[in-house]
Tab-separated table of C-alpha atoms in Angstrom:
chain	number	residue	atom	x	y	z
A	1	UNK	CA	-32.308	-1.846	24.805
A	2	UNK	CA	-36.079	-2.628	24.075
A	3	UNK	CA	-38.461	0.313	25.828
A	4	UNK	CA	-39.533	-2.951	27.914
A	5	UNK	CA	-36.636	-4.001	29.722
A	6	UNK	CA	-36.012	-0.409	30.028
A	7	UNK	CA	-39.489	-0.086	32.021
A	8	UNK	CA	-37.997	-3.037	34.364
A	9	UNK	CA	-34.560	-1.533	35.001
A	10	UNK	CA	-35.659	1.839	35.920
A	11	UNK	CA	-37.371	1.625	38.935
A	12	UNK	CA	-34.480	-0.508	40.186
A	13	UNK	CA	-32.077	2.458	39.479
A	14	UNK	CA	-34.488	5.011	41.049
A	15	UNK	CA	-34.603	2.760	44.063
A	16	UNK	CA	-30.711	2.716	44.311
A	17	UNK	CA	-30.473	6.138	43.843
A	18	UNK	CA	-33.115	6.474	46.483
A	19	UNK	CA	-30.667	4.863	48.828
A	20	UNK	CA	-27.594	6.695	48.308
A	21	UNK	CA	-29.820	10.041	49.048
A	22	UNK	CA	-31.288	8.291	52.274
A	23	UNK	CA	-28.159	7.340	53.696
A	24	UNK	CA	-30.149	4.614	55.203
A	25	UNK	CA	-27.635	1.408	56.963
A	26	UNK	CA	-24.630	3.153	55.188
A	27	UNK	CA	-21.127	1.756	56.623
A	28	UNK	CA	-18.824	3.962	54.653
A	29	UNK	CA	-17.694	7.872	55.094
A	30	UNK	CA	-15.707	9.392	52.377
A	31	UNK	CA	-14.612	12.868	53.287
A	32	UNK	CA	-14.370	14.265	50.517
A	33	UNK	CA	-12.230	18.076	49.857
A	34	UNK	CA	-9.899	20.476	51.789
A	35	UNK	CA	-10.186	21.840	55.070
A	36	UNK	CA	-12.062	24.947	53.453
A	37	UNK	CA	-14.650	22.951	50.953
A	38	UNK	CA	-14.552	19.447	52.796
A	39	UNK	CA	-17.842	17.354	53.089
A	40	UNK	CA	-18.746	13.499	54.304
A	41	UNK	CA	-20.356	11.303	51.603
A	42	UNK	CA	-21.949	8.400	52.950
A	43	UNK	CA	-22.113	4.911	50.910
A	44	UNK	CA	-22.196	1.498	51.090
A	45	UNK	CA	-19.561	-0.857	50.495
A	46	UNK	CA	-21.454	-3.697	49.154
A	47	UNK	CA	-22.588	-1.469	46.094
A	48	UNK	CA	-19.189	0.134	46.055
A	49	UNK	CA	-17.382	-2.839	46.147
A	50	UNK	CA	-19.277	-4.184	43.013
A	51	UNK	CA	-19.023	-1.248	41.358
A	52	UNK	CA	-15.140	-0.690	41.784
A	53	UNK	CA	-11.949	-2.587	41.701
A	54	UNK	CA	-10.761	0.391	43.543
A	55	UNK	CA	-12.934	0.538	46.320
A	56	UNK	CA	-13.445	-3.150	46.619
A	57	UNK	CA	-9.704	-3.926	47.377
A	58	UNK	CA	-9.670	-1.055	49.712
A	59	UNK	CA	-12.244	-3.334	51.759
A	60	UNK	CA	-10.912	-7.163	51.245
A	61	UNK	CA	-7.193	-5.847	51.868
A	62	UNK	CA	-8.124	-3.680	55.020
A	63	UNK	CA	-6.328	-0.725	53.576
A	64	UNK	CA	-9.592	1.715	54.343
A	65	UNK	CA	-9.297	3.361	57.873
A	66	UNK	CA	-12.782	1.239	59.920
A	67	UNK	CA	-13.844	3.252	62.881
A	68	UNK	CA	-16.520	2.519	64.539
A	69	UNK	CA	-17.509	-0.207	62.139
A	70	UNK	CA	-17.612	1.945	59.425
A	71	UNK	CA	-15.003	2.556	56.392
A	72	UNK	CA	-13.468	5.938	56.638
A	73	UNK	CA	-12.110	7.212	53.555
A	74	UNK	CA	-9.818	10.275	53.323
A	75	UNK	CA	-10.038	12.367	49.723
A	76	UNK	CA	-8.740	15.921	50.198
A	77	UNK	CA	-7.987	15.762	46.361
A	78	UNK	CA	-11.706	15.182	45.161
A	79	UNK	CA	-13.613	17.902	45.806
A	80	UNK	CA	-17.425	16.875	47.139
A	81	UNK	CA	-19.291	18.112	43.645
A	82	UNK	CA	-16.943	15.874	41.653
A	83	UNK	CA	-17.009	13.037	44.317
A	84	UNK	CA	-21.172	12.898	44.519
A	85	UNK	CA	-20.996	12.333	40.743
A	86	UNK	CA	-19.079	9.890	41.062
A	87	UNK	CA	-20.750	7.587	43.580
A	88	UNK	CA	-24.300	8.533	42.499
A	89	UNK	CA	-22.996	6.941	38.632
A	90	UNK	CA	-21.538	4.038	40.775
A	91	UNK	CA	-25.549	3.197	42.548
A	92	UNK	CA	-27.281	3.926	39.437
A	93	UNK	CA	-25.458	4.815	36.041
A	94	UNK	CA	-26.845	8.335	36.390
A	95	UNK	CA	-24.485	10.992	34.155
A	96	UNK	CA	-25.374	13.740	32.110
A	97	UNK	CA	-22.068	15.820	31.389
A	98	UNK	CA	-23.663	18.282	28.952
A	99	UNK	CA	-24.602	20.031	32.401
A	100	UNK	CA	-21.243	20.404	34.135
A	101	UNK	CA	-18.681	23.097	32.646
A	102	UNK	CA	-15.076	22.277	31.099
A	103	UNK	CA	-13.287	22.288	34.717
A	104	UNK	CA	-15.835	19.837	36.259
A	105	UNK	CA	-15.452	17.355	33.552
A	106	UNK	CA	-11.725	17.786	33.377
A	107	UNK	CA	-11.323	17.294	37.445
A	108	UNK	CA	-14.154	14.226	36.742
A	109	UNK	CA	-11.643	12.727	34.458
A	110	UNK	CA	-8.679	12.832	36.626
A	111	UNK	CA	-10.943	11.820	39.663
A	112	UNK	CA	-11.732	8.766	37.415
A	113	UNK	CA	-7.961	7.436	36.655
A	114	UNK	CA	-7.305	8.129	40.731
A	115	UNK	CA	-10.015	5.264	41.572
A	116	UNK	CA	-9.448	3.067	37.981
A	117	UNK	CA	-12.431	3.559	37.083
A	118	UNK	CA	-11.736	2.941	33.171
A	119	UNK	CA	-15.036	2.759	32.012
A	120	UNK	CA	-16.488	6.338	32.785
A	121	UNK	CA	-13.207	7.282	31.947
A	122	UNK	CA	-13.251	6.131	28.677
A	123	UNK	CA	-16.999	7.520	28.032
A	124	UNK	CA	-15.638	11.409	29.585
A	125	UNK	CA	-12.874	10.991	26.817
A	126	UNK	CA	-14.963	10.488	23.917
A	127	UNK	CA	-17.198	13.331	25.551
A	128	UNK	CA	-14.371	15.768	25.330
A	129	UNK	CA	-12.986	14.943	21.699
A	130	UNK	CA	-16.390	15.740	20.526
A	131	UNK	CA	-15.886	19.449	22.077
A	132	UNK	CA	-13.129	19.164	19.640
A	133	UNK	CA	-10.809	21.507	21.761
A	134	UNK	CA	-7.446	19.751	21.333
A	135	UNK	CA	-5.326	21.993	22.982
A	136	UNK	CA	-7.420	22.219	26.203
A	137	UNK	CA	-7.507	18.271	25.666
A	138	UNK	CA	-3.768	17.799	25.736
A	139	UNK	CA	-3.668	19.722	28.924
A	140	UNK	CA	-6.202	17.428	30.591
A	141	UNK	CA	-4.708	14.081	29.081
A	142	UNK	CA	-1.240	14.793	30.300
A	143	UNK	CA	-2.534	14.794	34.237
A	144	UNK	CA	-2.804	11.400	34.058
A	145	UNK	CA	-0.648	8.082	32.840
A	146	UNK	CA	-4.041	6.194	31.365
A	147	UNK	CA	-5.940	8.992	29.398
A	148	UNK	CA	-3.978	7.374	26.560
A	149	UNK	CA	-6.996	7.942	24.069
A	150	UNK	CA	-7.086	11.979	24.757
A	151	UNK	CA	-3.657	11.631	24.360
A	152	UNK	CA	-3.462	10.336	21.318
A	153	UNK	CA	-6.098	12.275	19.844
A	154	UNK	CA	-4.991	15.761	21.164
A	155	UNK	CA	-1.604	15.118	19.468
A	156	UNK	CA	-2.530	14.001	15.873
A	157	UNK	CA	-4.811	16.919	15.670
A	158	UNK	CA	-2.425	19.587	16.374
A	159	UNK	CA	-0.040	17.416	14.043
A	160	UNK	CA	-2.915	17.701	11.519
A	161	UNK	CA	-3.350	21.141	11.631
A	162	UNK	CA	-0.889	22.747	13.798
A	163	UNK	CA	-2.185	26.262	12.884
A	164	UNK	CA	-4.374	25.163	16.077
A	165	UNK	CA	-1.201	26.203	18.695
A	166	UNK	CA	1.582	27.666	16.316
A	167	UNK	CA	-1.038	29.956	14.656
A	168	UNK	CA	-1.738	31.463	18.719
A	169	UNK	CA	0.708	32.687	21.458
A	170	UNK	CA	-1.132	29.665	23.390
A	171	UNK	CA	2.144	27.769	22.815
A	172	UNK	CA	3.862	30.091	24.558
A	173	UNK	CA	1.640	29.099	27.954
A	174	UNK	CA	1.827	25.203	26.734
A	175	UNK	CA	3.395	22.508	29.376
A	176	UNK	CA	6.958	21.994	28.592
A	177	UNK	CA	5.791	17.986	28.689
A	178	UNK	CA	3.037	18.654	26.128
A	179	UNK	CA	5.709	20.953	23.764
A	180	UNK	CA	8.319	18.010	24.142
A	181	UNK	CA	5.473	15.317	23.052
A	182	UNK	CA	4.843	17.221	19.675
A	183	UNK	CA	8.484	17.955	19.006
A	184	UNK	CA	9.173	14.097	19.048
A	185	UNK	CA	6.558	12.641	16.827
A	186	UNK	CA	7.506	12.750	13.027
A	187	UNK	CA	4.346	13.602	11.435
A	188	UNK	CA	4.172	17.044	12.513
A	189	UNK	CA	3.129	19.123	9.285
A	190	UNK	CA	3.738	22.504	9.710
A	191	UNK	CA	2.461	25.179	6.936
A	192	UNK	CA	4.282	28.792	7.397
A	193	UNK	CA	2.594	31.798	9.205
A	194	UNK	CA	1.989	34.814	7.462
A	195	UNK	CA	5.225	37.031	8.804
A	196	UNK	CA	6.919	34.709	10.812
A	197	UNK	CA	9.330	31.920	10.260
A	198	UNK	CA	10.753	31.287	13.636
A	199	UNK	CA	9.881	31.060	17.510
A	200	UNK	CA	12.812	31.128	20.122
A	201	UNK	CA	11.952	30.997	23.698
A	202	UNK	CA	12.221	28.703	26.719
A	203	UNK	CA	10.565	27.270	29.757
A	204	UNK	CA	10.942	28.376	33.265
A	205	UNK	CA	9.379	26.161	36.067
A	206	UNK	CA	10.076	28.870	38.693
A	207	UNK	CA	9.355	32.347	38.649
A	208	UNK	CA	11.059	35.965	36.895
A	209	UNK	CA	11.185	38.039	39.981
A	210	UNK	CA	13.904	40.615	39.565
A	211	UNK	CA	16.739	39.927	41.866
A	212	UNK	CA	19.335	39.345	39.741
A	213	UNK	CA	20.554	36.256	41.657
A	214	UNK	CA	20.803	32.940	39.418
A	215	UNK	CA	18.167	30.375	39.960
A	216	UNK	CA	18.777	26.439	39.870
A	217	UNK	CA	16.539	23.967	38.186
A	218	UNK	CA	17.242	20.850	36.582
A	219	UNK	CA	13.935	21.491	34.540
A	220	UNK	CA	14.174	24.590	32.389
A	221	UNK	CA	14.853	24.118	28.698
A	222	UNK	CA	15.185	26.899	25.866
A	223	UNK	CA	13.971	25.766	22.148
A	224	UNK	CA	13.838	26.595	18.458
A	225	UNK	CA	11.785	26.727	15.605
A	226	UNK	CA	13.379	27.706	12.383
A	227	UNK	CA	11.206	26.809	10.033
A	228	UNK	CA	7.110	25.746	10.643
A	229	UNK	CA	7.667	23.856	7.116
A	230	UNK	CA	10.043	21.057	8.956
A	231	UNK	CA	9.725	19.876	12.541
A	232	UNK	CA	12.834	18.285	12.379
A	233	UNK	CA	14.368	21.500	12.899
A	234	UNK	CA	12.792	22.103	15.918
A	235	UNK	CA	14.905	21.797	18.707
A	236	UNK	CA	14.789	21.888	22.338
A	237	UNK	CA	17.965	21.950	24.965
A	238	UNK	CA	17.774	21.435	28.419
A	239	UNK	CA	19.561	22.445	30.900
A	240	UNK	CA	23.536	21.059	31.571
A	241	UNK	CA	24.340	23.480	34.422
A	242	UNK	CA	21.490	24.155	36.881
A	243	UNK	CA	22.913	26.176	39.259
A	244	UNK	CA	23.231	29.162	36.773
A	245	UNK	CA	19.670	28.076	34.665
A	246	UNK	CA	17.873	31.661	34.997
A	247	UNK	CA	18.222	34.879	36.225
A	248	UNK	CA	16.379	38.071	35.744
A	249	UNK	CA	16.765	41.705	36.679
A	250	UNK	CA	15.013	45.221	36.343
A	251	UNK	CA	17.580	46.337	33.431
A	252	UNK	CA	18.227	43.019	31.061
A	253	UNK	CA	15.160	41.495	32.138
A	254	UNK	CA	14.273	37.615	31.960
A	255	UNK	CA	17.834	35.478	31.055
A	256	UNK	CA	18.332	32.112	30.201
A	257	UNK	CA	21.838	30.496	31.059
A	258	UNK	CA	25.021	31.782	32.474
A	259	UNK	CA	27.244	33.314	29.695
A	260	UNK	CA	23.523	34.879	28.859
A	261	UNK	CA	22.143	31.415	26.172
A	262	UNK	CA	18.842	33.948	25.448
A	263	UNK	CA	18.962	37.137	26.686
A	264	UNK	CA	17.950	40.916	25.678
A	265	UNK	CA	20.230	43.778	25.011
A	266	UNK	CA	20.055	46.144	28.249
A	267	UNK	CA	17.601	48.574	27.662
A	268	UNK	CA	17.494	47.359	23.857
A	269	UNK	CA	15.341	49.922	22.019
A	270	UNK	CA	15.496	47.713	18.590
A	271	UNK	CA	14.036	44.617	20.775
A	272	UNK	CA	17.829	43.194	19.706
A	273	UNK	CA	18.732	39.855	21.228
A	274	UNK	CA	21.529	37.728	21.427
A	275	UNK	CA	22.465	33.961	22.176
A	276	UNK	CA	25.996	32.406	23.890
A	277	UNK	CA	25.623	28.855	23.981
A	278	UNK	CA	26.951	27.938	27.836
A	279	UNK	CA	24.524	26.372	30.449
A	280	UNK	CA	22.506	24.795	27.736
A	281	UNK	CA	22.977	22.798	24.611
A	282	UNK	CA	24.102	24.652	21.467
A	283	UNK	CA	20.995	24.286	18.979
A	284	UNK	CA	21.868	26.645	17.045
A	285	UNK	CA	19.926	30.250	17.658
A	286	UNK	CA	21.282	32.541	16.076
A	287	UNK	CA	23.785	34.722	18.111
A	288	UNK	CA	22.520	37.702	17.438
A	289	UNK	CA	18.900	38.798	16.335
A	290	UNK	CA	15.608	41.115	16.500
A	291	UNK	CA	12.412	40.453	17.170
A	292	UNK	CA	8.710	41.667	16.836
A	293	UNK	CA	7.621	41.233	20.249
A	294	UNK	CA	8.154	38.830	23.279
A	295	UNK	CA	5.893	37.859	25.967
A	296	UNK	CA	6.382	35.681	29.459
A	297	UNK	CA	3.631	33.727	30.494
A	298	UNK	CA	2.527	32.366	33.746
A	299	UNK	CA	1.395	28.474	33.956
A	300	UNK	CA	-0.750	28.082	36.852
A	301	UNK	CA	-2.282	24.509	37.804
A	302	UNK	CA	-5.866	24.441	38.622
């Protein structure tokens, strides 16, 4: 844009921006956060009706909440830093993301698919391949249906050079959605690790505490990898009988299945495993085998 028309459009922005922070004849409260970090962001809906598709059928359909002649909007989700941003890009474009940190941007992203706002989202995207982080980009792009293009991007880089997660025990921390993604594309190169040819483990949505009662989920899956060389022998089997899916006690420690389909040798001083094929699919680990070391890792959503 010439340094002219920039000159005319500035003070125009400064003067919107000099509205939103003046609250002057606003006619819309958002309250925005939890009961412990909750604040009311005031707006107006002629701006944020222009603005957003989002927030301008929430006023033509009388879906927002009007009390007292003003909108009332509800956001317990959207904390008030991430929701300010938001509004104060909406009056005047204003959005410099080299100053937030990794969460903020990745809660800015997911607060931009909740109200469809496609555009910023697209722009935070880009922002983030640039950090060129794909793991931490996969785990933002799979919050959300429409972050398609971190999708996409997080994927064929790990499939480019998977050394990225398979080289780290961060695949051992990885979303069971995110592992299942990269199991089913086909152009998943894998070169071999120095002193290891193989990964068995699974995934366990709930929790290892040690009283040797069976736990039931229809989400728990154990997997395979024989061979980094050849994804296609990568395997993953979920679970066909959820009422016996884990169990875990002070002696044998954290078991997958029934008839024991991954499990430890009781007090195993060789770190000797074994495998029965029974409440999960047979994908062939071996039935009886050592390893170097295993590790459980929590997943905690932030």
């Amino acid at each position: 844009m010439p340094k002219m028309q920039q000159e005319l459009f500035l003070p125009i922005l400064s003067n919107l921006e000099k509205l939103f922070e003046s609250k002057k004849d606003y006619d819309v409260i958002i309250k925005a956060g939890d009961d412990d970090d909750q604040k009311e962001i005031y707006a107006h809906s002629n701006i944020l009706s222009c603005q957003s598709d989002y927030f301008d059928t929430a006023f033509s359909s009388n879906w927002a909440e009007k009390i007292d002649g003003k909108y009332v909007f509800n956001k317990p989700n959207i904390s008030p830093h991430i929701f300010e941003i938001i509004i104060r890009y909406l009056y005047c474009g204003q959005l410099d993301l080299n100053v937030n940190n990794g969460p903020d941007i990745s809660k800015l992203l997911v607060a931009t698919g909740e109200l469809g706002l496609d555009t910023l989202g697209e722009y935070i995207q880009e922002f983030l391949i640039k950090q060129n982080d794909p793991i931490g980009i996969l785990e933002v792009a799979f919050q959300h249906e429409n972050f398609t293009t971190l999708r996409g991007y997080g994927l064929e880089a790990i499939c480019q050079d998977p050394y990225i997660l398979f080289g780290t025990d961060k695949i051992l921390s990885l979303p069971a959605q995110i592992l299942e993604s990269l199991l089913k594309r086909d152009d998943l190169v894998l070169d071999e690790i120095e002193g290891t040819n193989k990964i068995v483990g699974g995934y366990n949505p709930l929790d290892w505490e040690g009283s040797g009662i069976f736990k039931d989920t229809q989400d728990s899956f154990v997997y395979i990898f024989n061979d980094y060389r050849d994804i296609n022998r990568g395997k993953i089997g979920r679970v066909t009988d959820a009422s016996h899916a884990l169990i875990c006690n002070h002696q044998w420690g954290p078991i997958f299945g029934y008839n024991y389909d991954i499990a430890m040798y009781p007090d195993s001083q060789n770190n000797k495993w074994y495998s029965k094929p029974n409440s999960y699919p047979n994908i062939n680990i071996p039935g009886s085998f050592e390893i170097d070391d295993y590790e459980a890792f929590q997943v905690v959503k932030k």
